[in-house]
Amino acid sequence: MGSNSTVWPDLTEEYCIENGVLLATSLYYRLTQLFSLTISTLSVTYTIYFLCRYYSKIPFFHRNLRILFFSLSICCLSYSIINGFLKSHHLALSFLYTEPCQIFLPKILYACMTVSCFFVYVISQFMMTSIVIERWIAFIFIRKYESGYTKLGPALIAGTVLISSLLVFFLFNGQSFAGWYVNGRLFPLTIYSRANLVLSSMLGSNIICLIFTIILHLLTPKRRIRMSLSSKFQRRENLIASKLFFYIATLQSTAYCCSQSASLYLRIYHSKNPMSAAYKENVDFFNLYTLAMPVLSTLYFAKVKRQRIKDIRNHLDIKTIGSDGWTNYSTMIKKQWN
């Protein structure tokens, strides 16, 4: 597992063609790069629009949920930016290289690509885990959650960054990133066993997170306790938020589970296949999720907005309040959402 156990061959034109050029210039590999680049570009564009549109108008009232949700959105945006840069670089290099050995990445560039990409990938997973933890705490301590636990969100974010950093340190500690690689998402061959262990641990964590998400979704609608008016309002907001995060967490956990399972399968059973790098690009379902998440959230926010306006109209007694009162109240609601 150490770097001394791997002997790298000298670069020859024949080696570069066989292990680099044939893969990088194949139609299948180029199409996978182009598809991934397209998804990342769309994701970056729409996520920026989403953050600008809903940063101050998100229909969640608790500070913890706001900062956790936008932290997850920023993680997804960061992944899309890094992934888009990787794909555009690899795709352009496959057309612009002049000598066969130029197809391989310089060591410093490869190290920056693989570490940054994996760190954002890991922190995105644990950021969703933090949201699931926050939803469980809001569910259990509903009576005092609205006025308390104000530092929970920042604490969960700090814990997420710490755990992700430790995991990246464990994986890449002591590595020289020596070797010849055509793709910045590939792990160094010297950490083969360590990478499999990390991916297996992340897969297990995703499965646990998915199970707790489903349990919370099943329990929340059935919970009925006597509470004050403000607590009832908070409970309603928790239901709205929990329903959205059930969809998002289920989608993200499923994407991670499928991606990590497929990656482990390819690493264990097809590690010698020269096209394995292209196959790994096709199982990056998290890249698809980075586009689906803001789109799904936008649709859900629009649905919540329509439902709230409908509820206000259903509960408003126009005869008692009068037309002026209705006009003023509807104007206030419109300003809140527009």
mmCIF file of C-alpha atoms in Angstrom:
data_model
loop_
_atom_site.group_PDB
_atom_site.id
_atom_site.type_symbol
_atom_site.label_atom_id
_atom_site.label_comp_id
_atom_site.label_asym_id
_atom_site.label_seq_id
_atom_site.Cartn_x
_atom_site.Cartn_y
_atom_site.Cartn_z
ATOM 1 C CA MET A 1 0.000 0.000 0.000
ATOM 2 C CA GLY A 2 3.005 2.262 0.348
ATOM 3 C CA SER A 3 4.500 4.046 -2.597
ATOM 4 C CA ASN A 4 7.629 1.909 -2.558
ATOM 5 C CA SER A 5 5.646 -1.209 -3.449
ATOM 6 C CA THR A 6 4.811 0.056 -6.942
ATOM 7 C CA VAL A 7 7.388 0.214 -9.720
ATOM 8 C CA TRP A 8 6.399 2.647 -12.454
ATOM 9 C CA PRO A 9 7.596 1.899 -15.996
ATOM 10 C CA ASP A 10 9.639 4.424 -17.926
ATOM 11 C CA LEU A 11 7.595 6.472 -20.334
ATOM 12 C CA THR A 12 7.949 5.235 -23.873
ATOM 13 C CA GLU A 13 5.853 6.141 -26.870
ATOM 14 C CA GLU A 14 4.468 2.614 -27.011
ATOM 15 C CA TYR A 15 3.480 2.685 -23.327
ATOM 16 C CA CYS A 16 1.842 6.110 -23.670
ATOM 17 C CA ILE A 17 -0.211 5.000 -26.665
ATOM 18 C CA GLU A 18 -1.308 1.718 -25.110
ATOM 19 C CA ASN A 19 -2.150 3.043 -21.634
ATOM 20 C CA GLY A 20 -3.149 6.624 -22.369
ATOM 21 C CA VAL A 21 -3.879 7.638 -25.933
ATOM 22 C CA LEU A 22 -6.121 4.686 -26.815
ATOM 23 C CA LEU A 23 -8.342 5.435 -23.822
ATOM 24 C CA ALA A 24 -8.353 9.234 -24.006
ATOM 25 C CA THR A 25 -9.093 9.348 -27.739
ATOM 26 C CA SER A 26 -11.728 6.616 -27.843
ATOM 27 C CA LEU A 27 -15.192 7.764 -28.893
ATOM 28 C CA TYR A 28 -16.804 6.177 -25.840
ATOM 29 C CA TYR A 29 -14.503 8.011 -23.417
ATOM 30 C CA ARG A 30 -14.946 11.341 -25.171
ATOM 31 C CA LEU A 31 -18.722 10.982 -25.148
ATOM 32 C CA THR A 32 -18.737 10.227 -21.414
ATOM 33 C CA GLN A 33 -16.556 13.285 -20.805
ATOM 34 C CA LEU A 34 -18.828 15.457 -22.939
ATOM 35 C CA PHE A 35 -21.986 14.222 -21.219
ATOM 36 C CA SER A 36 -20.515 14.774 -17.752
ATOM 37 C CA LEU A 37 -19.283 18.238 -18.766
ATOM 38 C CA THR A 38 -22.754 19.144 -20.036
ATOM 39 C CA ILE A 39 -24.407 18.062 -16.779
ATOM 40 C CA SER A 40 -21.846 19.964 -14.693
ATOM 41 C CA THR A 41 -22.294 23.114 -16.790
ATOM 42 C CA LEU A 42 -26.069 22.980 -16.413
ATOM 43 C CA SER A 43 -25.692 22.279 -12.701
ATOM 44 C CA VAL A 44 -23.362 25.245 -12.120
ATOM 45 C CA THR A 45 -25.634 27.591 -14.056
ATOM 46 C CA TYR A 46 -28.854 26.542 -12.371
ATOM 47 C CA THR A 47 -27.392 26.258 -8.863
ATOM 48 C CA ILE A 48 -26.052 29.820 -9.039
ATOM 49 C CA TYR A 49 -29.497 30.992 -10.149
ATOM 50 C CA PHE A 50 -31.093 28.954 -7.353
ATOM 51 C CA LEU A 51 -28.822 30.404 -4.660
ATOM 52 C CA CYS A 52 -29.404 33.966 -5.856
ATOM 53 C CA ARG A 53 -33.153 33.417 -6.128
ATOM 54 C CA TYR A 54 -33.770 31.782 -2.756
ATOM 55 C CA TYR A 55 -30.913 32.915 -0.532
ATOM 56 C CA SER A 56 -33.100 35.410 1.348
ATOM 57 C CA LYS A 57 -36.497 33.920 0.490
ATOM 58 C CA ILE A 58 -36.119 30.254 1.350
ATOM 59 C CA PRO A 59 -39.346 28.965 2.977
ATOM 60 C CA PHE A 60 -37.533 27.561 6.048
ATOM 61 C CA PHE A 61 -37.684 29.660 9.185
ATOM 62 C CA HIS A 62 -35.097 28.033 11.410
ATOM 63 C CA ARG A 63 -31.531 29.293 11.120
ATOM 64 C CA ASN A 64 -29.958 25.846 11.463
ATOM 65 C CA LEU A 65 -31.862 24.458 8.514
ATOM 66 C CA ARG A 66 -31.104 27.493 6.388
ATOM 67 C CA ILE A 67 -27.337 27.342 6.812
ATOM 68 C CA LEU A 68 -27.190 23.552 6.444
ATOM 69 C CA PHE A 69 -29.280 23.578 3.291
ATOM 70 C CA PHE A 70 -27.247 26.331 1.650
ATOM 71 C CA SER A 71 -24.008 24.655 2.755
ATOM 72 C CA LEU A 72 -25.142 21.520 0.934
ATOM 73 C CA SER A 73 -26.015 23.615 -2.127
ATOM 74 C CA ILE A 74 -22.559 25.222 -2.086
ATOM 75 C CA CYS A 75 -20.942 21.775 -1.784
ATOM 76 C CA CYS A 76 -22.872 20.579 -4.838
ATOM 77 C CA LEU A 77 -21.910 23.753 -6.704
ATOM 78 C CA SER A 78 -18.237 23.251 -5.809
ATOM 79 C CA TYR A 79 -18.352 19.663 -7.025
ATOM 80 C CA SER A 80 -19.911 20.727 -10.329
ATOM 81 C CA ILE A 81 -17.264 23.427 -10.839
ATOM 82 C CA ILE A 82 -14.375 21.055 -10.108
ATOM 83 C CA ASN A 83 -15.888 18.248 -12.161
ATOM 84 C CA GLY A 84 -16.566 20.625 -15.052
ATOM 85 C CA PHE A 85 -12.950 21.809 -14.996
ATOM 86 C CA LEU A 86 -11.685 18.218 -14.982
ATOM 87 C CA LYS A 87 -13.885 17.160 -17.876
ATOM 88 C CA SER A 88 -13.115 20.211 -20.012
ATOM 89 C CA HIS A 89 -9.376 19.711 -19.403
ATOM 90 C CA HIS A 90 -9.423 15.983 -20.200
ATOM 91 C CA LEU A 91 -11.626 16.442 -23.258
ATOM 92 C CA ALA A 92 -9.536 19.303 -24.650
ATOM 93 C CA LEU A 93 -6.281 17.431 -23.977
ATOM 94 C CA SER A 94 -7.510 14.423 -25.970
ATOM 95 C CA PHE A 95 -7.694 16.683 -29.045
ATOM 96 C CA LEU A 96 -4.798 19.083 -28.455
ATOM 97 C CA TYR A 97 -1.911 16.793 -27.434
ATOM 98 C CA THR A 98 1.003 16.709 -29.889
ATOM 99 C CA GLU A 99 2.998 13.813 -28.430
ATOM 100 C CA PRO A 100 1.561 10.570 -26.989
ATOM 101 C CA CYS A 101 3.085 11.046 -23.532
ATOM 102 C CA GLN A 102 1.482 14.479 -23.146
ATOM 103 C CA ILE A 103 -1.817 12.698 -22.544
ATOM 104 C CA PHE A 104 -0.781 11.946 -18.944
ATOM 105 C CA LEU A 105 -1.393 14.533 -16.223
ATOM 106 C CA PRO A 106 1.514 16.319 -14.502
ATOM 107 C CA LYS A 107 1.928 15.086 -10.933
ATOM 108 C CA ILE A 108 1.023 18.393 -9.246
ATOM 109 C CA LEU A 109 -2.068 18.874 -11.403
ATOM 110 C CA TYR A 110 -3.167 15.294 -10.824
ATOM 111 C CA ALA A 111 -2.721 15.635 -7.045
ATOM 112 C CA CYS A 112 -4.775 18.850 -6.942
ATOM 113 C CA MET A 113 -7.516 17.295 -9.062
ATOM 114 C CA THR A 114 -7.936 14.036 -7.182
ATOM 115 C CA VAL A 115 -7.699 15.528 -3.655
ATOM 116 C CA SER A 116 -10.056 18.454 -4.309
ATOM 117 C CA CYS A 117 -12.596 16.311 -6.146
ATOM 118 C CA PHE A 118 -12.662 13.648 -3.443
ATOM 119 C CA PHE A 119 -12.844 16.194 -0.603
ATOM 120 C CA VAL A 120 -15.904 17.914 -2.077
ATOM 121 C CA TYR A 121 -17.449 14.513 -2.793
ATOM 122 C CA VAL A 122 -16.981 13.429 0.832
ATOM 123 C CA ILE A 123 -18.104 16.684 2.439
ATOM 124 C CA SER A 124 -21.280 16.670 0.329
ATOM 125 C CA GLN A 125 -22.178 13.249 1.698
ATOM 126 C CA PHE A 126 -21.587 14.187 5.335
ATOM 127 C CA MET A 127 -23.360 17.519 4.903
ATOM 128 C CA MET A 128 -26.516 15.596 4.049
ATOM 129 C CA THR A 129 -25.899 13.377 7.078
ATOM 130 C CA SER A 130 -25.766 16.552 9.192
ATOM 131 C CA ILE A 131 -29.138 17.634 7.799
ATOM 132 C CA VAL A 132 -30.651 14.262 8.711
ATOM 133 C CA ILE A 133 -29.262 14.647 12.252
ATOM 134 C CA GLU A 134 -30.734 18.163 12.470
ATOM 135 C CA ARG A 135 -34.144 16.906 11.330
ATOM 136 C CA TRP A 136 -34.108 14.174 13.984
ATOM 137 C CA ILE A 137 -33.223 16.684 16.722
ATOM 138 C CA ALA A 138 -35.997 19.015 15.528
ATOM 139 C CA PHE A 139 -38.409 16.076 15.595
ATOM 140 C CA ILE A 140 -37.460 14.860 19.084
ATOM 141 C CA PHE A 141 -37.161 18.254 20.802
ATOM 142 C CA ILE A 142 -39.994 20.015 19.000
ATOM 143 C CA ARG A 143 -41.222 21.866 22.122
ATOM 144 C CA LYS A 144 -38.020 23.863 22.611
ATOM 145 C CA TYR A 145 -36.200 23.536 19.281
ATOM 146 C CA GLU A 146 -37.549 26.818 17.898
ATOM 147 C CA SER A 147 -36.028 28.920 20.680
ATOM 148 C CA GLY A 148 -33.022 26.726 21.454
ATOM 149 C CA TYR A 149 -30.239 24.866 19.668
ATOM 150 C CA THR A 150 -29.146 28.040 17.864
ATOM 151 C CA LYS A 151 -25.561 26.785 17.566
ATOM 152 C CA LEU A 152 -26.475 23.346 16.262
ATOM 153 C CA GLY A 153 -26.128 24.260 12.583
ATOM 154 C CA PRO A 154 -22.609 25.734 12.821
ATOM 155 C CA ALA A 155 -21.557 22.840 15.078
ATOM 156 C CA LEU A 156 -22.762 20.272 12.540
ATOM 157 C CA ILE A 157 -20.965 22.086 9.726
ATOM 158 C CA ALA A 158 -17.741 22.190 11.756
ATOM 159 C CA GLY A 159 -18.082 18.474 12.488
ATOM 160 C CA THR A 160 -18.687 17.751 8.810
ATOM 161 C CA VAL A 161 -15.568 19.640 7.733
ATOM 162 C CA LEU A 162 -13.490 17.937 10.443
ATOM 163 C CA ILE A 163 -14.628 14.402 9.586
ATOM 164 C CA SER A 164 -14.177 14.992 5.848
ATOM 165 C CA SER A 165 -10.688 16.418 6.384
ATOM 166 C CA LEU A 166 -9.670 13.458 8.554
ATOM 167 C CA LEU A 167 -10.961 11.021 5.948
ATOM 168 C CA VAL A 168 -9.031 12.755 3.168
ATOM 169 C CA PHE A 169 -5.916 12.839 5.364
ATOM 170 C CA PHE A 170 -6.274 9.120 6.088
ATOM 171 C CA LEU A 171 -6.607 8.326 2.398
ATOM 172 C CA PHE A 172 -3.825 10.477 0.946
ATOM 173 C CA ASN A 173 -1.377 10.715 3.847
ATOM 174 C CA GLY A 174 2.167 9.899 2.731
ATOM 175 C CA GLN A 175 1.343 9.725 -0.961
ATOM 176 C CA SER A 176 3.713 11.105 -3.586
ATOM 177 C CA PHE A 177 1.086 10.829 -6.373
ATOM 178 C CA ALA A 178 3.653 9.177 -8.587
ATOM 179 C CA GLY A 179 2.431 7.413 -11.698
ATOM 180 C CA TRP A 180 0.861 8.087 -15.061
ATOM 181 C CA TYR A 181 -2.830 8.986 -15.046
ATOM 182 C CA VAL A 182 -5.114 10.318 -17.768
ATOM 183 C CA ASN A 183 -8.002 11.159 -15.421
ATOM 184 C CA GLY A 184 -7.905 13.352 -12.320
ATOM 185 C CA ARG A 185 -10.716 11.420 -10.626
ATOM 186 C CA LEU A 186 -8.743 8.178 -10.409
ATOM 187 C CA PHE A 187 -7.199 7.235 -7.071
ATOM 188 C CA PRO A 188 -3.437 6.576 -6.964
ATOM 189 C CA LEU A 189 -2.672 2.889 -7.393
ATOM 190 C CA THR A 190 -0.612 2.988 -4.198
ATOM 191 C CA ILE A 191 -3.750 3.442 -2.062
ATOM 192 C CA TYR A 192 -5.794 0.676 -3.681
ATOM 193 C CA SER A 193 -6.704 -1.114 -0.419
ATOM 194 C CA ARG A 194 -7.190 2.105 1.521
ATOM 195 C CA ALA A 195 -9.491 3.527 -1.144
ATOM 196 C CA ASN A 196 -11.618 0.375 -1.128
ATOM 197 C CA LEU A 197 -11.910 0.604 2.666
ATOM 198 C CA VAL A 198 -12.942 4.270 2.524
ATOM 199 C CA LEU A 199 -15.506 3.662 -0.228
ATOM 200 C CA SER A 200 -16.948 0.711 1.702
ATOM 201 C CA SER A 201 -17.232 2.841 4.856
ATOM 202 C CA MET A 202 -18.945 5.638 2.944
ATOM 203 C CA LEU A 203 -21.330 3.138 1.378
ATOM 204 C CA GLY A 204 -22.269 1.796 4.815
ATOM 205 C CA SER A 205 -22.749 5.339 6.115
ATOM 206 C CA ASN A 206 -25.053 6.132 3.204
ATOM 207 C CA ILE A 207 -27.190 3.074 3.831
ATOM 208 C CA ILE A 208 -27.564 4.000 7.523
ATOM 209 C CA CYS A 209 -28.435 7.593 6.608
ATOM 210 C CA LEU A 210 -31.057 6.386 4.130
ATOM 211 C CA ILE A 211 -32.633 4.080 6.723
ATOM 212 C CA PHE A 212 -32.900 6.868 9.314
ATOM 213 C CA THR A 213 -34.335 9.201 6.678
ATOM 214 C CA ILE A 214 -37.090 6.734 5.823
ATOM 215 C CA ILE A 215 -37.859 6.084 9.510
ATOM 216 C CA LEU A 216 -38.166 9.820 10.186
ATOM 217 C CA HIS A 217 -40.468 10.237 7.191
ATOM 218 C CA LEU A 218 -42.717 7.442 8.443
ATOM 219 C CA LEU A 219 -42.830 8.725 12.027
ATOM 220 C CA THR A 220 -43.304 12.444 11.470
ATOM 221 C CA PRO A 221 -46.898 12.503 10.115
ATOM 222 C CA LYS A 222 -48.107 10.178 12.890
ATOM 223 C CA ARG A 223 -46.759 12.168 15.835
ATOM 224 C CA ARG A 224 -49.598 13.945 17.678
ATOM 225 C CA ILE A 225 -48.955 15.698 20.992
ATOM 226 C CA ARG A 226 -50.580 18.597 22.805
ATOM 227 C CA MET A 227 -48.686 21.782 22.074
ATOM 228 C CA SER A 228 -48.976 25.558 22.015
ATOM 229 C CA LEU A 229 -49.919 27.563 18.932
ATOM 230 C CA SER A 230 -46.295 28.486 18.220
ATOM 231 C CA SER A 231 -45.281 24.843 18.598
ATOM 232 C CA LYS A 232 -48.011 23.817 16.182
ATOM 233 C CA PHE A 233 -46.697 26.362 13.692
ATOM 234 C CA GLN A 234 -43.163 25.035 14.194
ATOM 235 C CA ARG A 235 -44.414 21.496 13.721
ATOM 236 C CA ARG A 236 -46.027 22.473 10.432
ATOM 237 C CA GLU A 237 -42.780 24.040 9.243
ATOM 238 C CA ASN A 238 -40.893 20.906 10.304
ATOM 239 C CA LEU A 239 -43.300 18.823 8.232
ATOM 240 C CA ILE A 240 -42.734 21.022 5.180
ATOM 241 C CA ALA A 241 -38.946 20.922 5.567
ATOM 242 C CA SER A 242 -38.791 17.230 6.447
ATOM 243 C CA LYS A 243 -40.819 16.259 3.405
ATOM 244 C CA LEU A 244 -38.460 18.096 1.064
ATOM 245 C CA PHE A 245 -35.379 16.696 2.753
ATOM 246 C CA PHE A 246 -36.842 13.212 2.597
ATOM 247 C CA TYR A 247 -36.899 13.536 -1.189
ATOM 248 C CA ILE A 248 -33.449 15.124 -1.351
ATOM 249 C CA ALA A 249 -31.795 12.772 1.152
ATOM 250 C CA THR A 250 -33.326 9.709 -0.480
ATOM 251 C CA LEU A 251 -32.181 10.858 -3.910
ATOM 252 C CA GLN A 252 -28.665 11.728 -2.740
ATOM 253 C CA SER A 253 -28.197 8.559 -0.685
ATOM 254 C CA THR A 254 -29.423 6.449 -3.592
ATOM 255 C CA ALA A 255 -27.047 8.236 -5.974
ATOM 256 C CA TYR A 256 -24.127 7.720 -3.591
ATOM 257 C CA CYS A 257 -24.978 4.070 -2.915
ATOM 258 C CA CYS A 258 -25.262 3.223 -6.606
ATOM 259 C CA SER A 259 -22.124 5.167 -7.494
ATOM 260 C CA GLN A 260 -20.001 3.721 -4.689
ATOM 261 C CA SER A 261 -21.236 0.166 -5.256
ATOM 262 C CA ALA A 262 -20.459 0.398 -8.966
ATOM 263 C CA SER A 263 -17.056 1.976 -8.277
ATOM 264 C CA LEU A 264 -16.134 -0.799 -5.848
ATOM 265 C CA TYR A 265 -17.230 -3.405 -8.373
ATOM 266 C CA LEU A 266 -15.101 -1.837 -11.115
ATOM 267 C CA ARG A 267 -12.110 -1.424 -8.800
ATOM 268 C CA ILE A 268 -12.231 -5.031 -7.604
ATOM 269 C CA TYR A 269 -13.235 -6.928 -10.740
ATOM 270 C CA HIS A 270 -12.181 -4.672 -13.632
ATOM 271 C CA SER A 271 -9.093 -2.895 -12.330
ATOM 272 C CA LYS A 272 -7.018 -4.143 -15.284
ATOM 273 C CA ASN A 273 -9.564 -3.146 -17.904
ATOM 274 C CA PRO A 274 -8.110 -0.252 -19.957
ATOM 275 C CA MET A 275 -11.615 1.242 -20.281
ATOM 276 C CA SER A 276 -12.349 1.174 -16.547
ATOM 277 C CA ALA A 277 -11.760 4.933 -16.272
ATOM 278 C CA ALA A 278 -14.517 5.528 -18.831
ATOM 279 C CA TYR A 279 -16.850 3.148 -17.011
ATOM 280 C CA LYS A 280 -16.224 4.986 -13.733
ATOM 281 C CA GLU A 281 -17.287 8.225 -15.398
ATOM 282 C CA ASN A 282 -20.620 6.631 -16.268
ATOM 283 C CA VAL A 283 -21.350 5.637 -12.659
ATOM 284 C CA ASP A 284 -20.855 9.149 -11.278
ATOM 285 C CA PHE A 285 -24.525 9.499 -10.364
ATOM 286 C CA PHE A 286 -23.731 12.242 -7.867
ATOM 287 C CA ASN A 287 -22.979 14.519 -10.816
ATOM 288 C CA LEU A 288 -26.577 14.021 -11.960
ATOM 289 C CA TYR A 289 -27.795 14.704 -8.431
ATOM 290 C CA THR A 290 -26.078 18.112 -8.328
ATOM 291 C CA LEU A 291 -28.437 19.176 -11.114
ATOM 292 C CA ALA A 292 -31.511 17.381 -9.801
ATOM 293 C CA MET A 293 -31.271 18.814 -6.264
ATOM 294 C CA PRO A 294 -31.764 22.542 -7.063
ATOM 295 C CA VAL A 295 -34.408 21.739 -9.681
ATOM 296 C CA LEU A 296 -36.362 19.571 -7.231
ATOM 297 C CA SER A 297 -36.015 22.215 -4.507
ATOM 298 C CA THR A 298 -37.290 24.957 -6.815
ATOM 299 C CA LEU A 299 -40.356 22.930 -7.749
ATOM 300 C CA TYR A 300 -41.041 22.115 -4.109
ATOM 301 C CA PHE A 301 -40.646 25.737 -2.985
ATOM 302 C CA ALA A 302 -43.133 26.812 -5.648
ATOM 303 C CA LYS A 303 -45.546 24.154 -4.424
ATOM 304 C CA VAL A 304 -45.163 25.307 -0.804
ATOM 305 C CA LYS A 305 -45.775 28.904 -1.853
ATOM 306 C CA ARG A 306 -48.999 28.002 -3.648
ATOM 307 C CA GLN A 307 -50.180 25.891 -0.709
ATOM 308 C CA ARG A 308 -49.525 28.654 1.832
ATOM 309 C CA ILE A 309 -51.424 31.214 -0.241
ATOM 310 C CA LYS A 310 -54.284 28.743 -0.610
ATOM 311 C CA ASP A 311 -54.358 28.131 3.159
ATOM 312 C CA ILE A 312 -54.416 31.866 3.864
ATOM 313 C CA ARG A 313 -57.333 32.370 1.513
ATOM 314 C CA ASN A 314 -59.228 29.433 2.998
ATOM 315 C CA HIS A 315 -58.837 30.685 6.580
ATOM 316 C CA LEU A 316 -59.362 34.385 5.953
ATOM 317 C CA ASP A 317 -62.841 35.722 6.773
ATOM 318 C CA ILE A 318 -63.211 38.562 4.313
ATOM 319 C CA LYS A 319 -66.556 39.677 5.701
ATOM 320 C CA THR A 320 -65.117 40.151 9.166
ATOM 321 C CA ILE A 321 -61.824 41.726 8.166
ATOM 322 C CA GLY A 322 -62.972 43.660 5.169
ATOM 323 C CA SER A 323 -61.568 44.268 1.719
ATOM 324 C CA ASP A 324 -58.892 46.665 2.947
ATOM 325 C CA GLY A 325 -57.548 44.117 5.406
ATOM 326 C CA TRP A 326 -57.445 41.465 2.724
ATOM 327 C CA THR A 327 -55.641 43.797 0.322
ATOM 328 C CA ASN A 328 -52.996 44.715 2.880
ATOM 329 C CA TYR A 329 -52.412 41.120 3.931
ATOM 330 C CA SER A 330 -52.206 39.784 0.384
ATOM 331 C CA THR A 331 -49.752 42.572 -0.493
ATOM 332 C CA MET A 332 -47.525 41.543 2.409
ATOM 333 C CA ILE A 333 -47.560 37.921 1.269
ATOM 334 C CA LYS A 334 -46.672 38.895 -2.286
ATOM 335 C CA LYS A 335 -43.730 40.974 -1.090
ATOM 336 C CA GLN A 336 -42.463 38.032 0.955
ATOM 337 C CA TRP A 337 -42.366 35.676 -2.012
ATOM 338 C CA ASN A 338 -41.504 38.023 -4.892
#
